[in-house]
């Protein structure tokens, strides 16, 4: 039996009087609501939530799950996202009552295990990144960027400097310029050179005393290691600026090269990319930020410290930027990443990067005849192809080829990013995929390149056998329909 | 594609001048580059703009473009049909897809604009 | 090699294909000066069995709510979570998927988010909700930025009675925007002083932000504040406890422009503070100014209903430095938990949980007052209240923790002057028996 291809709304299963929960009886004397809550504040009409049974809930959400592609069900070479396998034991660990059931304001002596975990994890990430201290408050990579740039801002302000500009390469993730703007900086774009790295001459052009820093991903979004990193660091430091490392691509460098040694002053890691925690359909992630000594005073409070006997929260950072999260960040995600690092150790992490990079180069080598390869160099954990040949010769867009991959049960690569490559296809196989899977992917990609020449319509109409076919995004954006409403005819089955 | 009676800016806006008023929209080329337009952010009547100010925004599914006013002026009318039917810009960029009408503050600015031939030539 | 499928032969074949002899050849483009030649200082690897044992023992050094009677709140609550929630969360198709960029193979996640958005709008009485944000505090900070953006005004009025940690985050988010000003609205007897608010409100006000129930558990006069803001440009931002909305009026019905809050109580475990989710809902006219992911319904080329991420032009990957926010994810799995929770509890269950929390909190309050504890404030409250203690509250919490009772939150965590204040939260999980025992122990202290 094949999975259902569509599912009603949970609201459509609702029947008055059905119940999917049970609570204890109210065992205290019940007071009249109006004696406890002012009349003006009493809800007049109950929220129109579904009334369904537990089995309705289970079936509905189980069927919905089956409409998803996921790492657990198939290959997911989505560039820049590091869709590696998510070890199951880590899920069990995060659900241990001693982790899942602790309140963030419990007395420190009742959470020593959790504090120890944060303390040790900080040391692991500091070692991997070549940094001095780490905060776990940022809940995602973009949140880490925000935190990191605010730290740099605080550093300059403490020296009495009002710098106004942040440099961002043209190949950067969109979050980089958005973050710079959010932190009150003018974002200044610097061009890429012919080898895909930062164009040093262009960098020199924009450098001056107003520059607060540079945000860089290395390997960059083209999957290429910027060989001039030392020179870049010297130039930025030369005008008093700092270097921010966007850790999106750290899966390539574990135990191979450390951002701290490259000259970076601030780093964020994506635990949900590099350290095997699941992406959850878009979150929760975790974006811890590591810094060099000179930025430690500005870290968000609290830090976790150890006095030789007990672990404790340290709120004593008078120059701190304050807080960027209600509590201490996405703790449960951190436990999973901690377990991942403890399972692999130093040797295992290095192998992760070796094989991630080997897998990427292997696939690149076998596809570079069939697709344009704008930067023909050894790549790191990912590489970028261009579909411009297929577009020009066959009128097939990269989007069409991506959609065709869905018919084979493969999640497409990241498309149309980075912006500096026309019709970009960014492929990141990750280390957890076998040679057989890669060979199969290569054969499918070759078939699609052939179809582009021989039968372009099959691509333009793809996908053919997914739960839904191409969706009308224009009308979704013109007349936004963002919620279910009971009485709308067009929403009824 | 590019009506002769209109004036064009390098930013792909057109203007149709009648007396001291001008109706402004975006060109066929611009709407084609954007693709399906899904939303238009309009100024309010009475807003005053200097030449090349951004007076609004057009959005397609995956892009956003500022609209730059080709001449200085005060907005006298806005095309409210675009609020519900932004696709009019795709369907009829020089007719029902007009965006605003302004009262010109300095008609000499019109001399800086391109005619249809020059605009079309600039596209290559 | 753990989690890695390559055999020795695979590696040899693959390297040979690349014309390489060994892994070292892969790193040729990394300059020697930045190559790391040492071994990372990390503990030796562990087998799965050892790993589980090691982490179990670490977890065992923490006192879990599961083995205690907890009265802790202050932004994270021990509400009941039906088993069905975690079973759905453990579906690999949900938790190992990425952001639904390819809608054709992400209808599961997309429909869940659409249903979640629908439930949040029902709960809050608003028109549209986003797919969620990092937590309640960051949602509040994003609301401040959005209000500034919408109104083009520069002053954000924040009630003094808002969660102090949430306020910290708002301050941090606005640090980079020197032109903006945060002004605290004074409180009187534990809630917003309406006349004080009136004095502060001016033409340059972008937003008035309150929390309902407020940090101290007290109910704000949120309808009066709504009246006050009716014809003002300033946006009315309400941070709400989602469970309270089972009995308290929906903020959409008293004039709120943005309703947000900490979504943890909807089916998410305490987990030492995260991951949680911030819910965020707005009135129709602000939909295109709302930060964060949004899912919309549409049709496919065959006319079949389907869901997509929509209004994406607000976001960083298109607008880059002009984006409404740099946020590029949501707490999708936490939003799933919330959607499953709200489905399982349903219309009656949410009301029931809210009603029981309210009733039981008032029972405990009366019992504690009866044995001589003085409440800090005496306004109507929902499920949380503050009592004054003779001994430092911190000591009471420590003492009772040893006996398996988490007595509440000692407020000196937030302000050293509040060292004799104990904040007590009561959820539907607490039984009369548990509360009577707690009161008896409090009588001894």
Short mmCIF file of N, CA and C in Angstrom, two decimals, chain A residues 41-153:
data_model
loop_
_atom_site.label_atom_id
_atom_site.label_comp_id
_atom_site.label_asym_id
_atom_site.label_seq_id
_atom_site.Cartn_x
_atom_site.Cartn_y
_atom_site.Cartn_z
N UNK A 41 -11.97 40.48 31.55
CA UNK A 41 -10.86 39.65 31.12
C UNK A 41 -11.25 38.20 30.89
N UNK A 42 -12.50 37.85 31.13
CA UNK A 42 -12.92 36.46 30.94
C UNK A 42 -13.20 36.19 29.46
N UNK A 43 -12.68 35.11 28.99
CA UNK A 43 -12.87 34.75 27.59
C UNK A 43 -14.34 34.42 27.35
N UNK A 44 -14.93 35.05 26.35
CA UNK A 44 -16.35 34.86 26.09
C UNK A 44 -16.60 33.62 25.24
N UNK A 45 -15.67 33.34 24.35
CA UNK A 45 -15.88 32.22 23.44
C UNK A 45 -14.62 31.37 23.44
N UNK A 46 -14.78 30.07 23.65
CA UNK A 46 -13.58 29.22 23.69
C UNK A 46 -12.87 29.25 22.34
N UNK A 47 -11.55 29.12 22.40
CA UNK A 47 -10.78 29.08 21.16
C UNK A 47 -11.26 27.90 20.32
N UNK A 48 -11.43 28.14 19.04
CA UNK A 48 -12.00 27.11 18.17
C UNK A 48 -10.94 26.08 17.77
N UNK A 49 -10.45 25.35 18.75
CA UNK A 49 -9.47 24.29 18.48
C UNK A 49 -10.22 23.03 18.10
N UNK A 50 -9.53 22.09 17.45
CA UNK A 50 -10.23 20.87 17.04
C UNK A 50 -10.74 20.06 18.23
N UNK A 51 -11.81 19.31 18.00
CA UNK A 51 -12.27 18.34 19.01
C UNK A 51 -12.15 16.97 18.36
N UNK A 52 -11.06 16.30 18.70
CA UNK A 52 -10.75 15.02 18.05
C UNK A 52 -10.27 14.01 19.09
N UNK A 53 -10.24 12.75 18.70
CA UNK A 53 -9.76 11.71 19.61
C UNK A 53 -8.26 11.55 19.46
N UNK A 54 -7.68 10.80 20.38
CA UNK A 54 -6.24 10.58 20.31
C UNK A 54 -5.86 9.85 19.01
N UNK A 55 -6.68 8.90 18.62
CA UNK A 55 -6.33 8.17 17.40
C UNK A 55 -6.43 9.08 16.18
N UNK A 56 -7.37 10.01 16.18
CA UNK A 56 -7.42 10.99 15.08
C UNK A 56 -6.09 11.76 15.00
N UNK A 57 -5.62 12.16 16.17
CA UNK A 57 -4.38 12.94 16.22
C UNK A 57 -3.21 12.11 15.68
N UNK A 58 -3.12 10.87 16.14
CA UNK A 58 -2.00 10.02 15.73
C UNK A 58 -2.04 9.78 14.22
N UNK A 59 -3.21 9.42 13.72
CA UNK A 59 -3.29 9.13 12.27
C UNK A 59 -3.02 10.39 11.44
N UNK A 60 -3.63 11.46 11.84
CA UNK A 60 -3.47 12.69 11.07
C UNK A 60 -1.99 13.08 10.95
N UNK A 61 -1.32 13.15 12.08
CA UNK A 61 0.07 13.61 12.02
C UNK A 61 1.01 12.56 11.45
N UNK A 62 0.65 11.29 11.62
CA UNK A 62 1.48 10.24 11.00
C UNK A 62 1.37 10.32 9.48
N UNK A 63 0.15 10.48 8.99
CA UNK A 63 -0.04 10.61 7.54
C UNK A 63 0.70 11.85 7.03
N UNK A 64 0.59 12.94 7.76
CA UNK A 64 1.30 14.14 7.33
C UNK A 64 2.81 13.88 7.26
N UNK A 65 3.33 13.17 8.25
CA UNK A 65 4.78 12.93 8.24
C UNK A 65 5.19 12.21 6.96
N UNK A 66 4.30 11.36 6.48
CA UNK A 66 4.64 10.57 5.30
C UNK A 66 4.66 11.39 4.01
N UNK A 67 4.23 12.63 4.09
CA UNK A 67 4.30 13.51 2.91
C UNK A 67 5.64 14.25 2.84
N UNK A 68 6.52 13.98 3.79
CA UNK A 68 7.80 14.67 3.86
C UNK A 68 8.94 13.84 3.29
N UNK A 69 9.90 14.52 2.68
CA UNK A 69 11.20 13.92 2.46
C UNK A 69 12.04 14.22 3.70
N UNK A 70 12.92 13.30 4.08
CA UNK A 70 13.73 13.51 5.29
C UNK A 70 15.02 12.71 5.17
N UNK A 71 15.97 13.01 6.02
CA UNK A 71 17.22 12.24 6.02
C UNK A 71 16.92 10.77 6.30
N UNK A 72 15.96 10.52 7.17
CA UNK A 72 15.64 9.13 7.49
C UNK A 72 15.01 8.38 6.33
N UNK A 73 14.48 9.09 5.35
CA UNK A 73 13.85 8.39 4.23
C UNK A 73 14.62 8.51 2.92
N UNK A 74 15.61 9.38 2.83
CA UNK A 74 16.32 9.45 1.56
C UNK A 74 17.46 10.45 1.53
N UNK A 75 18.17 10.42 0.41
CA UNK A 75 19.35 11.25 0.20
C UNK A 75 18.95 12.73 0.16
N UNK A 76 19.81 13.58 0.74
CA UNK A 76 19.42 14.97 0.98
C UNK A 76 20.62 15.89 0.74
N UNK A 77 21.13 15.95 -0.50
CA UNK A 77 22.39 16.68 -0.75
C UNK A 77 22.21 18.19 -0.85
N UNK A 78 21.56 18.77 0.13
CA UNK A 78 21.18 20.17 0.12
C UNK A 78 22.36 21.03 0.57
N UNK A 79 22.99 21.70 -0.39
CA UNK A 79 24.20 22.46 -0.11
C UNK A 79 24.01 23.49 0.98
N UNK A 80 25.04 23.63 1.81
CA UNK A 80 25.06 24.61 2.88
C UNK A 80 24.25 24.18 4.10
N UNK A 81 23.58 23.04 4.01
CA UNK A 81 22.70 22.65 5.12
C UNK A 81 23.20 21.44 5.88
N UNK A 82 24.18 20.72 5.33
CA UNK A 82 24.79 19.57 6.00
C UNK A 82 23.74 18.61 6.56
N UNK A 83 23.02 17.98 5.62
CA UNK A 83 21.95 17.07 6.02
C UNK A 83 22.50 15.68 6.26
N UNK A 84 23.31 15.56 7.30
CA UNK A 84 23.89 14.27 7.63
C UNK A 84 22.94 13.46 8.49
N UNK A 85 23.29 12.21 8.69
CA UNK A 85 22.48 11.33 9.51
C UNK A 85 22.45 11.83 10.96
N UNK A 86 21.29 11.71 11.59
CA UNK A 86 21.12 12.15 12.98
C UNK A 86 21.02 10.93 13.89
N UNK A 87 22.08 10.64 14.64
CA UNK A 87 22.11 9.40 15.43
C UNK A 87 20.95 9.29 16.42
N UNK A 88 20.39 8.09 16.49
CA UNK A 88 19.17 7.89 17.29
C UNK A 88 19.42 7.98 18.79
N UNK A 89 20.58 7.48 19.21
CA UNK A 89 20.82 7.48 20.66
C UNK A 89 20.78 8.90 21.22
N UNK A 90 21.13 9.86 20.39
CA UNK A 90 21.13 11.24 20.86
C UNK A 90 19.72 11.72 21.20
N UNK A 91 18.74 11.19 20.46
CA UNK A 91 17.35 11.54 20.78
C UNK A 91 16.97 10.97 22.15
N UNK A 92 17.41 9.73 22.40
CA UNK A 92 17.09 9.12 23.69
C UNK A 92 17.76 9.89 24.83
N UNK A 93 18.99 10.30 24.57
CA UNK A 93 19.73 11.02 25.62
C UNK A 93 19.04 12.34 25.96
N UNK A 94 18.65 13.08 24.94
CA UNK A 94 18.02 14.38 25.20
C UNK A 94 16.71 14.22 25.95
N UNK A 95 16.10 13.04 25.83
CA UNK A 95 14.81 12.81 26.48
C UNK A 95 14.93 12.24 27.89
N UNK A 96 16.15 11.98 28.36
CA UNK A 96 16.31 11.51 29.74
C UNK A 96 15.66 12.53 30.67
N UNK A 97 14.94 12.01 31.68
CA UNK A 97 14.19 12.93 32.56
C UNK A 97 15.12 13.96 33.18
N UNK A 98 16.35 13.57 33.45
CA UNK A 98 17.30 14.49 34.08
C UNK A 98 17.74 15.63 33.16
N UNK A 99 17.45 15.52 31.88
CA UNK A 99 17.72 16.63 30.96
C UNK A 99 16.42 17.32 30.53
N UNK A 100 15.43 16.51 30.11
CA UNK A 100 14.20 17.09 29.57
C UNK A 100 13.33 17.70 30.65
N UNK A 101 13.49 17.23 31.90
CA UNK A 101 12.54 17.65 32.94
C UNK A 101 13.09 18.67 33.91
N UNK A 102 14.18 19.34 33.57
CA UNK A 102 14.72 20.31 34.54
C UNK A 102 14.33 21.74 34.18
N UNK A 103 13.99 22.46 35.23
CA UNK A 103 13.55 23.85 35.05
C UNK A 103 14.79 24.76 35.05
N UNK A 104 14.78 25.77 34.18
CA UNK A 104 15.98 26.62 34.07
C UNK A 104 16.34 27.40 35.33
N UNK A 105 15.39 27.56 36.27
CA UNK A 105 15.73 28.33 37.47
C UNK A 105 15.91 27.45 38.71
N UNK A 106 16.09 26.16 38.50
CA UNK A 106 16.34 25.29 39.66
C UNK A 106 17.64 25.70 40.34
N UNK A 107 17.74 25.44 41.66
CA UNK A 107 19.00 25.73 42.35
C UNK A 107 20.15 25.01 41.66
N UNK A 108 21.31 25.68 41.61
CA UNK A 108 22.45 25.12 40.87
C UNK A 108 22.82 23.72 41.34
N UNK A 109 22.69 23.46 42.65
CA UNK A 109 23.10 22.14 43.12
C UNK A 109 22.18 21.03 42.61
N UNK A 110 21.00 21.39 42.07
CA UNK A 110 20.11 20.36 41.54
C UNK A 110 20.27 20.16 40.03
N UNK A 111 21.21 20.91 39.43
CA UNK A 111 21.40 20.78 37.97
C UNK A 111 22.90 20.67 37.65
N UNK A 112 23.66 20.08 38.54
CA UNK A 112 25.10 19.98 38.33
C UNK A 112 25.46 19.20 37.07
N UNK A 113 24.68 18.18 36.77
CA UNK A 113 24.96 17.39 35.56
C UNK A 113 24.78 18.24 34.30
N UNK A 114 23.73 19.05 34.28
CA UNK A 114 23.47 19.89 33.11
C UNK A 114 24.54 20.97 32.97
N UNK A 115 24.94 21.54 34.10
CA UNK A 115 25.97 22.58 34.05
C UNK A 115 27.31 21.99 33.62
N UNK A 116 27.59 20.79 34.10
CA UNK A 116 28.83 20.12 33.70
C UNK A 116 28.83 19.88 32.19
N UNK A 117 27.68 19.48 31.67
CA UNK A 117 27.59 19.23 30.24
C UNK A 117 27.88 20.52 29.45
N UNK A 118 27.29 21.62 29.90
CA UNK A 118 27.52 22.89 29.20
C UNK A 118 28.98 23.31 29.31
N UNK A 119 29.55 23.10 30.50
CA UNK A 119 30.94 23.49 30.74
C UNK A 119 31.88 22.69 29.83
N UNK A 120 31.67 21.38 29.79
CA UNK A 120 32.55 20.54 28.97
C UNK A 120 32.35 20.82 27.49
N UNK A 121 31.09 20.99 27.11
CA UNK A 121 30.82 21.25 25.69
C UNK A 121 31.49 22.56 25.26
N UNK A 122 31.53 23.51 26.16
CA UNK A 122 32.19 24.77 25.83
C UNK A 122 33.67 24.51 25.52
N UNK A 123 34.29 23.65 26.32
CA UNK A 123 35.69 23.35 26.08
C UNK A 123 35.90 22.62 24.75
N UNK A 124 34.97 21.72 24.43
CA UNK A 124 35.11 20.99 23.16
C UNK A 124 35.03 21.96 21.97
N UNK A 125 34.02 22.81 22.02
CA UNK A 125 33.85 23.73 20.88
C UNK A 125 35.00 24.74 20.81
N UNK A 126 35.50 25.15 21.98
CA UNK A 126 36.63 26.07 21.98
C UNK A 126 37.84 25.37 21.33
N UNK A 127 38.03 24.11 21.63
CA UNK A 127 39.15 23.36 21.05
C UNK A 127 38.98 23.24 19.53
N UNK A 128 37.78 22.91 19.11
CA UNK A 128 37.54 22.71 17.68
C UNK A 128 37.69 24.02 16.90
N UNK A 129 37.25 25.11 17.52
CA UNK A 129 37.27 26.40 16.82
C UNK A 129 38.53 27.21 17.06
N UNK A 130 39.34 26.79 18.02
CA UNK A 130 40.52 27.59 18.36
C UNK A 130 40.11 28.89 19.04
N UNK A 131 39.13 28.80 19.92
CA UNK A 131 38.59 29.99 20.59
C UNK A 131 38.83 29.87 22.10
N UNK A 132 38.51 30.93 22.82
CA UNK A 132 38.74 30.90 24.26
C UNK A 132 37.48 30.59 25.07
N UNK A 133 36.36 31.21 24.69
CA UNK A 133 35.13 30.91 25.42
C UNK A 133 33.96 30.85 24.45
N UNK A 134 32.87 30.21 24.92
CA UNK A 134 31.73 29.97 24.05
C UNK A 134 30.44 30.25 24.81
N UNK A 135 29.47 30.90 24.14
CA UNK A 135 28.12 31.03 24.72
C UNK A 135 27.16 30.15 23.92
N UNK A 136 26.22 29.55 24.64
CA UNK A 136 25.25 28.68 23.97
C UNK A 136 23.90 29.36 23.76
N UNK A 137 23.81 30.63 24.10
CA UNK A 137 22.49 31.27 24.01
C UNK A 137 21.88 31.34 22.61
N UNK A 138 22.67 31.59 21.58
CA UNK A 138 22.02 31.71 20.27
C UNK A 138 21.30 30.42 19.85
N UNK A 139 20.07 30.57 19.39
CA UNK A 139 19.23 29.42 19.10
C UNK A 139 19.38 28.91 17.67
N UNK A 140 20.15 29.61 16.86
CA UNK A 140 20.29 29.24 15.45
C UNK A 140 21.50 29.98 14.89
N UNK A 141 21.88 29.63 13.67
CA UNK A 141 23.03 30.28 13.07
C UNK A 141 22.85 31.79 12.94
N UNK A 142 21.69 32.20 12.44
CA UNK A 142 21.45 33.64 12.26
C UNK A 142 21.46 34.36 13.60
N UNK A 143 20.98 33.68 14.61
CA UNK A 143 20.97 34.24 15.96
C UNK A 143 22.40 34.36 16.49
N UNK A 144 23.23 33.37 16.11
CA UNK A 144 24.65 33.42 16.45
C UNK A 144 25.33 34.60 15.78
N UNK A 145 25.00 34.81 14.52
CA UNK A 145 25.56 35.95 13.80
C UNK A 145 25.21 37.25 14.51
N UNK A 146 23.94 37.39 14.86
CA UNK A 146 23.50 38.60 15.54
C UNK A 146 24.31 38.79 16.82
N UNK A 147 24.43 37.71 17.60
CA UNK A 147 25.16 37.80 18.86
C UNK A 147 26.62 38.18 18.62
N UNK A 148 27.24 37.50 17.65
CA UNK A 148 28.65 37.74 17.36
C UNK A 148 28.92 39.17 16.92
N UNK A 149 28.05 39.69 16.08
CA UNK A 149 28.28 41.06 15.59
C UNK A 149 28.03 42.07 16.71
N UNK A 150 27.08 41.76 17.59
CA UNK A 150 26.87 42.67 18.72
C UNK A 150 28.07 42.64 19.66
N UNK A 151 28.74 41.50 19.76
CA UNK A 151 29.95 41.42 20.58
C UNK A 151 31.05 42.29 19.98
N UNK A 152 31.17 42.23 18.67
CA UNK A 152 32.18 43.05 17.99
C UNK A 152 31.87 44.53 18.19
N UNK A 153 30.59 44.83 18.11
CA UNK A 153 30.16 46.21 18.32
C UNK A 153 30.54 46.68 19.73
#
